[in-house]
Coordinates of C-alpha atoms in Angstrom, one line a residue:
Chain K
M1 CA 33.1 -12.8 44.2
S2 CA 32.2 -10.1 42.1
L3 CA 29.4 -8.6 40.2
Q4 CA 28.7 -7.9 36.6
L5 CA 27.5 -4.5 35.6
E6 CA 25.6 -3.4 32.7
I7 CA 23.9 -0.1 32.1
V8 CA 22.1 0.4 28.9
T9 CA 19.9 3.3 27.8
P10 CA 17.4 3.5 24.6
Q11 CA 20.2 5.2 22.9
Q12 CA 23.2 2.9 23.4
K13 CA 24.9 0.4 25.6
F14 CA 26.4 2.7 28.1
I15 CA 28.5 0.8 30.3
E16 CA 29.7 -2.8 30.9
E17 CA 31.8 -3.7 33.6
D18 CA 32.9 -7.4 34.6
S19 CA 34.2 -7.2 38.0
V20 CA 32.6 -4.5 40.5
D21 CA 32.5 -5.1 44.2
S22 CA 29.5 -3.3 45.0
V23 CA 26.7 -1.2 43.2
T24 CA 24.3 1.4 44.8
L25 CA 21.2 2.1 43.1
P26 CA 18.7 5.0 43.3
G27 CA 15.4 2.9 43.8
T28 CA 12.1 4.7 43.8
E29 CA 11.6 3.2 47.4
G30 CA 15.1 4.4 48.5
E31 CA 18.7 3.6 47.8
L32 CA 19.8 0.2 47.4
G33 CA 23.0 -1.2 47.9
I34 CA 23.8 -4.5 45.9
L35 CA 26.6 -6.7 46.8
P36 CA 27.6 -10.1 45.3
E37 CA 25.1 -13.0 46.1
H38 CA 22.1 -10.6 46.4
I39 CA 18.9 -12.3 45.8
P40 CA 17.2 -11.7 42.5
L41 CA 15.4 -8.2 42.3
L42 CA 13.6 -6.1 40.0
T43 CA 13.2 -2.5 40.9
S44 CA 12.2 0.8 39.3
L45 CA 14.6 3.6 39.7
A46 CA 14.2 7.4 40.5
S47 CA 16.3 10.2 39.2
G48 CA 19.5 9.8 41.4
V49 CA 23.2 9.0 41.5
L50 CA 24.2 5.3 40.8
S51 CA 27.7 4.6 42.1
Y52 CA 29.9 1.5 41.9
Q53 CA 33.2 0.4 43.6
S54 CA 35.6 -1.6 41.5
G55 CA 39.0 -2.1 43.3
N56 CA 39.8 1.1 44.9
E57 CA 38.0 3.3 42.3
R58 CA 34.7 4.5 43.0
K59 CA 32.6 5.7 40.0
A60 CA 29.4 7.8 39.8
L61 CA 26.9 8.3 37.2
A62 CA 23.7 10.4 37.2
I63 CA 20.6 8.3 36.2
H64 CA 17.1 9.5 35.5
G65 CA 14.3 6.8 35.8
G66 CA 14.2 3.5 34.5
Y67 CA 14.7 -0.2 35.9
A68 CA 17.3 -2.4 37.3
Q69 CA 17.5 -6.2 37.5
V70 CA 19.8 -8.2 39.6
E71 CA 20.1 -11.8 38.8
N72 CA 23.0 -14.3 39.3
N73 CA 25.6 -11.8 40.5
R74 CA 24.5 -9.7 37.3
V75 CA 23.2 -6.2 37.7
T76 CA 21.5 -4.8 34.6
V77 CA 20.4 -1.3 34.5
L78 CA 17.8 0.1 32.2
A79 CA 18.1 3.9 32.4
E80 CA 16.0 6.2 30.5
L81 CA 18.8 8.7 30.7
A82 CA 22.5 8.1 32.0
E83 CA 25.4 10.4 32.2
R84 CA 29.0 9.9 33.3
A85 CA 30.0 12.2 36.3
E86 CA 33.0 13.6 34.1
D87 CA 30.7 14.4 31.4
I88 CA 28.4 16.6 33.4
D89 CA 28.7 20.3 33.1
V90 CA 28.4 21.6 36.6
S91 CA 27.8 25.3 35.8
R92 CA 25.1 24.5 33.5
A93 CA 23.5 22.1 36.2
Q94 CA 23.6 25.0 38.7
D95 CA 22.1 27.5 36.2
A96 CA 19.4 24.8 35.6
E97 CA 18.8 24.7 39.3
K98 CA 18.4 28.5 39.7
R99 CA 15.9 28.6 36.8
A100 CA 13.9 25.6 38.1
L101 CA 13.8 27.3 41.8
K102 CA 12.7 30.5 40.3
T103 CA 10.0 29.1 38.3
L104 CA 8.8 26.8 41.3
S105 CA 8.7 30.1 43.7
G106 CA 6.1 31.4 41.5
K107 CA 2.3 30.5 41.4
F108 CA 0.8 27.4 40.1
G109 CA -2.9 26.8 39.5
S110 CA -4.8 23.6 40.6
D111 CA -5.9 22.4 37.2
E112 CA -4.4 19.6 35.3
T113 CA -2.2 21.5 32.9
E114 CA -0.6 23.7 35.8
Q115 CA 0.1 20.6 37.8
Q116 CA 1.6 19.1 34.9
R117 CA 4.0 22.1 34.6
L118 CA 4.7 21.9 38.2
E119 CA 5.7 18.5 38.0
K120 CA 8.0 19.1 34.9
H121 CA 9.8 22.0 36.8
E122 CA 10.1 19.8 40.0
A123 CA 11.7 17.1 37.7
K124 CA 14.2 19.6 36.2
L125 CA 15.1 20.8 39.7
K126 CA 15.6 17.2 40.7
R127 CA 17.8 16.3 37.8
A128 CA 19.8 19.4 38.2
L129 CA 20.5 18.4 42.0
V130 CA 21.2 14.9 41.0
R131 CA 23.9 16.0 38.4
Q132 CA 25.7 18.2 40.9
T133 CA 25.5 15.2 43.5
A134 CA 27.1 12.9 41.0
T135 CA 30.2 15.2 40.3
R136 CA 30.9 15.3 44.1
I137 CA 31.4 11.5 44.4
Chain H
M1 CA 15.8 6.3 -38.7
A2 CA 16.0 8.6 -35.9
N3 CA 18.1 11.7 -36.4
L4 CA 21.6 12.0 -35.0
K5 CA 20.8 15.0 -32.9
E6 CA 17.9 13.2 -31.3
I7 CA 19.9 10.3 -30.1
R8 CA 22.8 12.7 -28.9
K9 CA 20.2 14.4 -26.8
R10 CA 18.7 11.2 -25.6
I11 CA 22.3 10.0 -24.4
D12 CA 22.9 13.2 -22.6
S13 CA 19.6 13.0 -20.7
V14 CA 20.3 9.3 -19.7
K15 CA 24.0 10.5 -18.3
T16 CA 22.3 13.2 -16.3
T17 CA 19.9 10.8 -14.7
Q18 CA 22.8 8.3 -14.1
K19 CA 24.6 11.2 -12.3
T20 CA 21.5 11.8 -10.1
T21 CA 21.0 8.1 -9.3
S22 CA 24.6 7.4 -8.5
A23 CA 24.6 10.4 -6.2
M24 CA 21.5 9.2 -4.4
K25 CA 23.2 5.9 -4.1
M26 CA 26.3 7.3 -2.2
V27 CA 24.1 9.4 -0.1
S28 CA 22.0 6.6 0.9
A29 CA 25.1 4.5 1.5
A30 CA 26.2 7.1 4.2
K31 CA 22.8 7.4 5.7
L32 CA 22.5 3.7 6.0
R33 CA 25.5 3.3 7.9
R34 CA 24.3 6.0 10.5
A35 CA 20.8 4.5 10.5
Q36 CA 22.2 1.0 11.2
D37 CA 24.5 2.1 13.9
N38 CA 21.4 3.9 15.6
Y39 CA 19.4 0.8 15.4
E40 CA 22.2 -1.5 16.5
Q41 CA 22.9 1.0 19.6
A42 CA 19.1 0.6 20.4
T43 CA 19.0 -3.3 20.4
P44 CA 20.6 -4.1 23.8
Y45 CA 18.0 -1.7 25.8
S46 CA 15.2 -3.4 23.7
N47 CA 16.4 -6.9 24.5
K48 CA 16.8 -6.2 28.2
L49 CA 13.5 -4.7 28.5
K50 CA 12.0 -7.5 26.7
R51 CA 13.5 -10.0 29.2
V52 CA 12.4 -7.9 32.1
V53 CA 8.9 -7.8 30.8
S54 CA 8.8 -11.6 30.4
L55 CA 10.3 -12.1 33.9
L56 CA 7.7 -10.0 35.4
S57 CA 4.7 -11.1 33.3
S58 CA 5.2 -14.8 34.1
N59 CA 4.0 -13.9 37.7
F60 CA 0.6 -12.5 36.2
S61 CA -2.4 -14.0 34.2
A62 CA -4.2 -12.3 31.5
E63 CA -6.9 -10.9 34.0
D64 CA -4.5 -9.1 35.9
H65 CA -3.9 -6.2 33.9
P66 CA -5.9 -4.3 31.2
L67 CA -3.2 -4.5 28.5
F68 CA -3.3 -8.2 28.6
A69 CA -7.0 -8.7 27.9
Q70 CA -7.6 -10.7 24.9
R71 CA -10.7 -9.7 23.0
E72 CA -12.5 -10.4 19.6
K73 CA -10.6 -8.5 16.8
A74 CA -13.5 -6.4 16.1
R75 CA -12.1 -3.1 16.2
V76 CA -8.5 -2.9 14.9
A77 CA -6.0 -0.2 15.0
V78 CA -2.7 -0.2 12.9
I79 CA 0.4 1.9 13.6
L80 CA 2.0 1.8 10.1
I81 CA 5.8 2.9 9.7
T82 CA 6.8 3.7 6.1
S83 CA 9.2 6.1 4.7
D84 CA 8.3 9.7 3.7
R85 CA 10.1 9.7 0.3
G86 CA 9.9 7.3 -2.4
L87 CA 12.5 6.2 -4.9
C88 CA 13.4 3.1 -2.8
G89 CA 12.2 0.1 -4.8
G90 CA 9.4 -1.9 -3.4
F91 CA 10.2 -1.0 0.3
N92 CA 6.9 0.7 1.0
S93 CA 4.6 -1.0 -1.6
N94 CA 5.6 -4.5 -0.5
L95 CA 4.7 -3.4 3.2
C96 CA 1.5 -1.9 2.4
K97 CA 0.2 -4.8 0.1
A98 CA 1.3 -7.4 2.8
L99 CA -0.6 -5.5 5.3
M100 CA -3.5 -5.0 3.1
A101 CA -3.5 -8.9 2.4
E102 CA -3.3 -9.5 6.2
L103 CA -6.2 -7.2 6.9
D104 CA -8.4 -8.8 4.2
Q105 CA -7.6 -12.3 5.4
N106 CA -8.8 -11.4 8.8
K107 CA -11.9 -9.6 7.3
I108 CA -11.0 -6.3 8.9
D109 CA -12.2 -3.6 6.5
H110 CA -12.3 -0.6 8.7
A111 CA -9.1 -0.3 10.7
Q112 CA -8.2 2.9 12.3
F113 CA -4.6 3.9 10.8
T114 CA -1.8 6.0 12.5
T115 CA 0.6 6.5 10.0
L116 CA 4.4 7.4 10.7
G117 CA 5.5 8.3 7.3
R118 CA 3.8 9.8 4.1
K119 CA 4.0 6.9 1.9
G120 CA 1.7 4.7 4.0
Q121 CA -0.8 7.4 4.2
E122 CA -0.8 7.7 0.5
F123 CA -1.4 4.1 0.0
F124 CA -4.0 3.5 2.5
K125 CA -6.2 6.8 2.0
R126 CA -7.4 5.0 -1.2
T127 CA -8.9 2.2 0.9
N128 CA -11.7 1.8 3.2
H129 CA -9.7 2.2 6.1
K130 CA -9.7 5.1 8.1
I131 CA -6.4 7.5 8.7
L132 CA -6.8 9.0 12.1
E133 CA -3.4 10.6 12.1
N134 CA -0.3 10.9 10.0
Y135 CA 3.3 12.0 11.1
T136 CA 5.4 13.0 8.3
G137 CA 8.9 14.4 8.3
I138 CA 9.7 13.6 11.9
P139 CA 13.4 14.1 12.5
V140 CA 15.0 11.2 14.8
T141 CA 15.4 13.5 17.7
E142 CA 11.6 13.8 17.8
H143 CA 10.8 10.1 17.5
R144 CA 10.7 9.8 21.2
D145 CA 8.0 12.3 21.8
T146 CA 6.1 11.2 18.9
V147 CA 6.2 7.6 19.8
Q148 CA 5.1 8.4 23.5
K149 CA 2.3 10.3 22.2
V150 CA 1.1 7.7 19.6
V151 CA 1.6 4.8 22.1
Q152 CA -0.2 6.6 25.0
E153 CA -3.3 7.4 22.8
H154 CA -3.6 3.7 21.8
I155 CA -3.1 2.6 25.2
N156 CA -5.8 4.8 26.4
K157 CA -8.1 3.7 23.8
F158 CA -7.4 0.1 24.4
E159 CA -8.0 0.4 28.3
H160 CA -11.4 2.3 27.6
N161 CA -12.3 -0.4 25.3
E162 CA -12.7 1.5 22.4
I163 CA -10.3 -0.6 20.2
D164 CA -9.7 -4.4 20.5
R165 CA -6.2 -4.8 19.1
V166 CA -3.5 -2.9 17.8
Y167 CA -1.1 -4.0 14.8
L168 CA 2.3 -2.6 14.3
A169 CA 3.4 -2.9 10.8
Y170 CA 6.9 -2.2 9.4
A171 CA 9.7 -3.4 7.1
N172 CA 12.0 -5.4 9.0
F173 CA 15.7 -4.7 8.1
I174 CA 17.4 -8.1 7.5
S175 CA 20.1 -6.9 5.2
V176 CA 20.7 -4.2 2.5
L177 CA 19.2 -6.3 0.0
T178 CA 16.1 -7.8 2.1
Q179 CA 13.6 -5.9 4.2
E180 CA 10.8 -8.2 5.4
P181 CA 7.2 -6.7 5.8
T182 CA 6.5 -7.5 9.4
I183 CA 3.1 -7.4 11.3
E184 CA 3.1 -7.7 14.9
T185 CA 0.5 -7.5 17.6
L186 CA 1.3 -4.5 19.8
L187 CA -1.7 -4.7 22.2
P188 CA -3.0 -6.7 23.9
I189 CA 0.6 -7.6 25.2
E190 CA 1.0 -11.2 25.4
P191 CA 2.2 -12.3 28.7
S192 CA 5.2 -14.4 27.3
S193 CA 5.4 -17.9 28.7
S194 CA 8.9 -17.1 29.9
E195 CA 10.7 -19.1 27.2
E196 CA 14.0 -17.9 28.7
E197 CA 14.5 -19.7 32.2
S198 CA 15.7 -17.4 34.9
L199 CA 19.2 -18.1 35.8
D200 CA 18.3 -17.9 39.6
D201 CA 15.9 -20.1 40.9
R202 CA 15.4 -18.0 44.0
E203 CA 12.0 -16.0 44.1
I204 CA 12.6 -12.5 42.8
L205 CA 11.8 -9.6 44.9
F206 CA 10.0 -6.8 43.5
E207 CA 10.5 -3.1 44.8
P208 CA 7.9 -1.4 44.5
P209 CA 5.4 -4.4 44.3
A210 CA 5.2 -6.2 41.0
E211 CA 1.8 -4.7 40.3
Q212 CA 3.1 -1.2 40.5
I213 CA 6.1 -1.9 38.3
L214 CA 4.0 -3.8 35.9
D215 CA 1.7 -0.7 34.8
T216 CA 4.7 1.7 33.9
L217 CA 6.9 -1.3 32.3
L218 CA 4.1 -2.5 29.9
K219 CA 3.7 1.2 28.5
K220 CA 7.6 1.6 28.3
Y221 CA 7.9 -1.9 26.5
A222 CA 5.1 -1.0 24.0
E223 CA 6.7 2.3 23.5
N224 CA 10.1 0.9 22.9
R225 CA 8.9 -1.7 20.4
V226 CA 7.5 1.1 18.0
A227 CA 10.6 3.1 18.7
V228 CA 12.9 0.4 17.9
A229 CA 10.7 -0.7 14.6
W230 CA 10.9 2.9 13.6
L231 CA 14.9 3.0 13.6
N232 CA 14.7 -0.5 12.1
S233 CA 12.5 0.9 9.2
I234 CA 14.8 3.9 8.5
A235 CA 17.8 1.7 8.1
G236 CA 15.6 -0.5 5.8
E237 CA 14.5 2.6 3.7
H238 CA 18.2 3.7 3.3
G239 CA 19.1 0.0 2.4
A240 CA 16.2 -0.4 -0.2
R241 CA 17.0 3.2 -1.8
M242 CA 20.8 2.1 -2.2
T243 CA 19.9 -0.9 -3.9
A244 CA 17.5 0.5 -6.0
M245 CA 19.8 3.4 -7.2
D246 CA 22.6 1.1 -7.6
S247 CA 20.5 -1.0 -10.3
A248 CA 19.1 2.3 -11.7
T249 CA 22.7 3.3 -12.3
K250 CA 23.6 0.1 -13.9
N251 CA 20.6 0.1 -16.1
A252 CA 21.7 3.7 -17.1
S253 CA 24.9 2.4 -18.2
E254 CA 23.5 -0.4 -20.2
L255 CA 20.9 2.2 -21.9
I256 CA 23.9 4.5 -22.6
E257 CA 26.1 1.8 -24.3
K258 CA 23.2 0.6 -26.5
L259 CA 22.4 4.3 -27.6
Q260 CA 26.0 4.9 -28.4
L261 CA 26.0 2.0 -30.6
Y262 CA 23.2 2.9 -32.3
Y263 CA 24.4 6.5 -32.6
N264 CA 27.8 5.3 -34.1
R265 CA 25.9 3.0 -36.6
S266 CA 23.5 5.9 -37.7
R267 CA 26.5 8.3 -38.1
Q268 CA 28.3 5.7 -40.4
A269 CA 25.1 5.1 -42.4
A270 CA 24.7 8.6 -42.9
I271 CA 28.3 9.1 -44.0
T272 CA 27.9 6.1 -46.3
G273 CA 24.7 7.5 -47.7
E274 CA 26.7 10.8 -48.7
L275 CA 29.4 9.4 -50.1
I276 CA 27.2 7.2 -52.4
E277 CA 25.6 10.3 -53.3
I278 CA 28.9 12.0 -54.2
I279 CA 30.2 9.1 -56.0
S280 CA 27.1 8.7 -58.1
G281 CA 27.0 12.3 -58.8
A282 CA 30.6 12.3 -60.1
E283 CA 30.0 9.3 -62.4
S284 CA 27.0 10.9 -63.9
L285 CA 29.2 13.9 -65.0

């Protein structure tokens, strides 16, 4: 028994694998491990690392937001943005992390635009951290 | 009979035009390939998203979400996607006329327009309809932000009961030769009667609960439809321009041929005329 995995982004079809043994998804409610014969599932995804095992190989991707659907041993991931671990520039992610931390250590007002700015930078920090984690798997 | 110099000039001018049209055709062909590629790359996501929406919305009825609300079509908004530039045959005017006919048929005479592309704005500013906003010269890289902004505005208005229906109008790219004017209802979102049967008859697990996914998913779905329609329309624009420029180049060739023939005849007539003059001059001596 194996799973089919398909990852698509608004720009392109990203990955299509016919037989993977397990998939780990970064759901908004926590990490989800998918094995063959999983019940049908629809979940929203957070910014995080998606990894999958096929044979002895373990591959990782950084995923930022979207949805995943599991049905009939088929995992479909609709990601807003996806990056393969090998395509990620680690030093750039580290720089981005430092920049985001620096901005976040500053002051933020309580009005709406300031809160939006805070959220934006928190999201940037999260993405930078996810990218670094993805390269370590 | 036109003077020889004038014909010569005319031929040269047509030749220059032909050079321009054939260059434009080549440019469009290259751009078409890229645009078509962009569009095709975007379709898998769009299809999957549609399927997820239909799976999810089959669990809900029309009262469950404000974006499902069916109301009388009194106040209508239109998102119209056209090209910024002309010289692409009937690409824009066919769409605008079809849209105008559709609106007239439904007796809508004060729709609020948001136009993506200059040509649509130029057409509808002469009518009774009101143009709220116009986006011109947006590069593909900025589509996403623009679409998000436009769709969010419409969703807000729809949810606050300021508009009852939103149409999405664009020219659907069928082939290089055919672009079909398409007018779709963007809002309210029709909970599709899941024509696609689920492959798995076990109950679907939602995480977070379906109500929470629904809200963001529907918004994403609306955005995606506009974004894909836009990519589609760009491919259509280049296809239409390529066809138009191809026939323009052919017409120019025909015209040059005719003018050349006329020029040769005129030249011969002039020579014959001169000869007759010389001969009759010599005879009279």
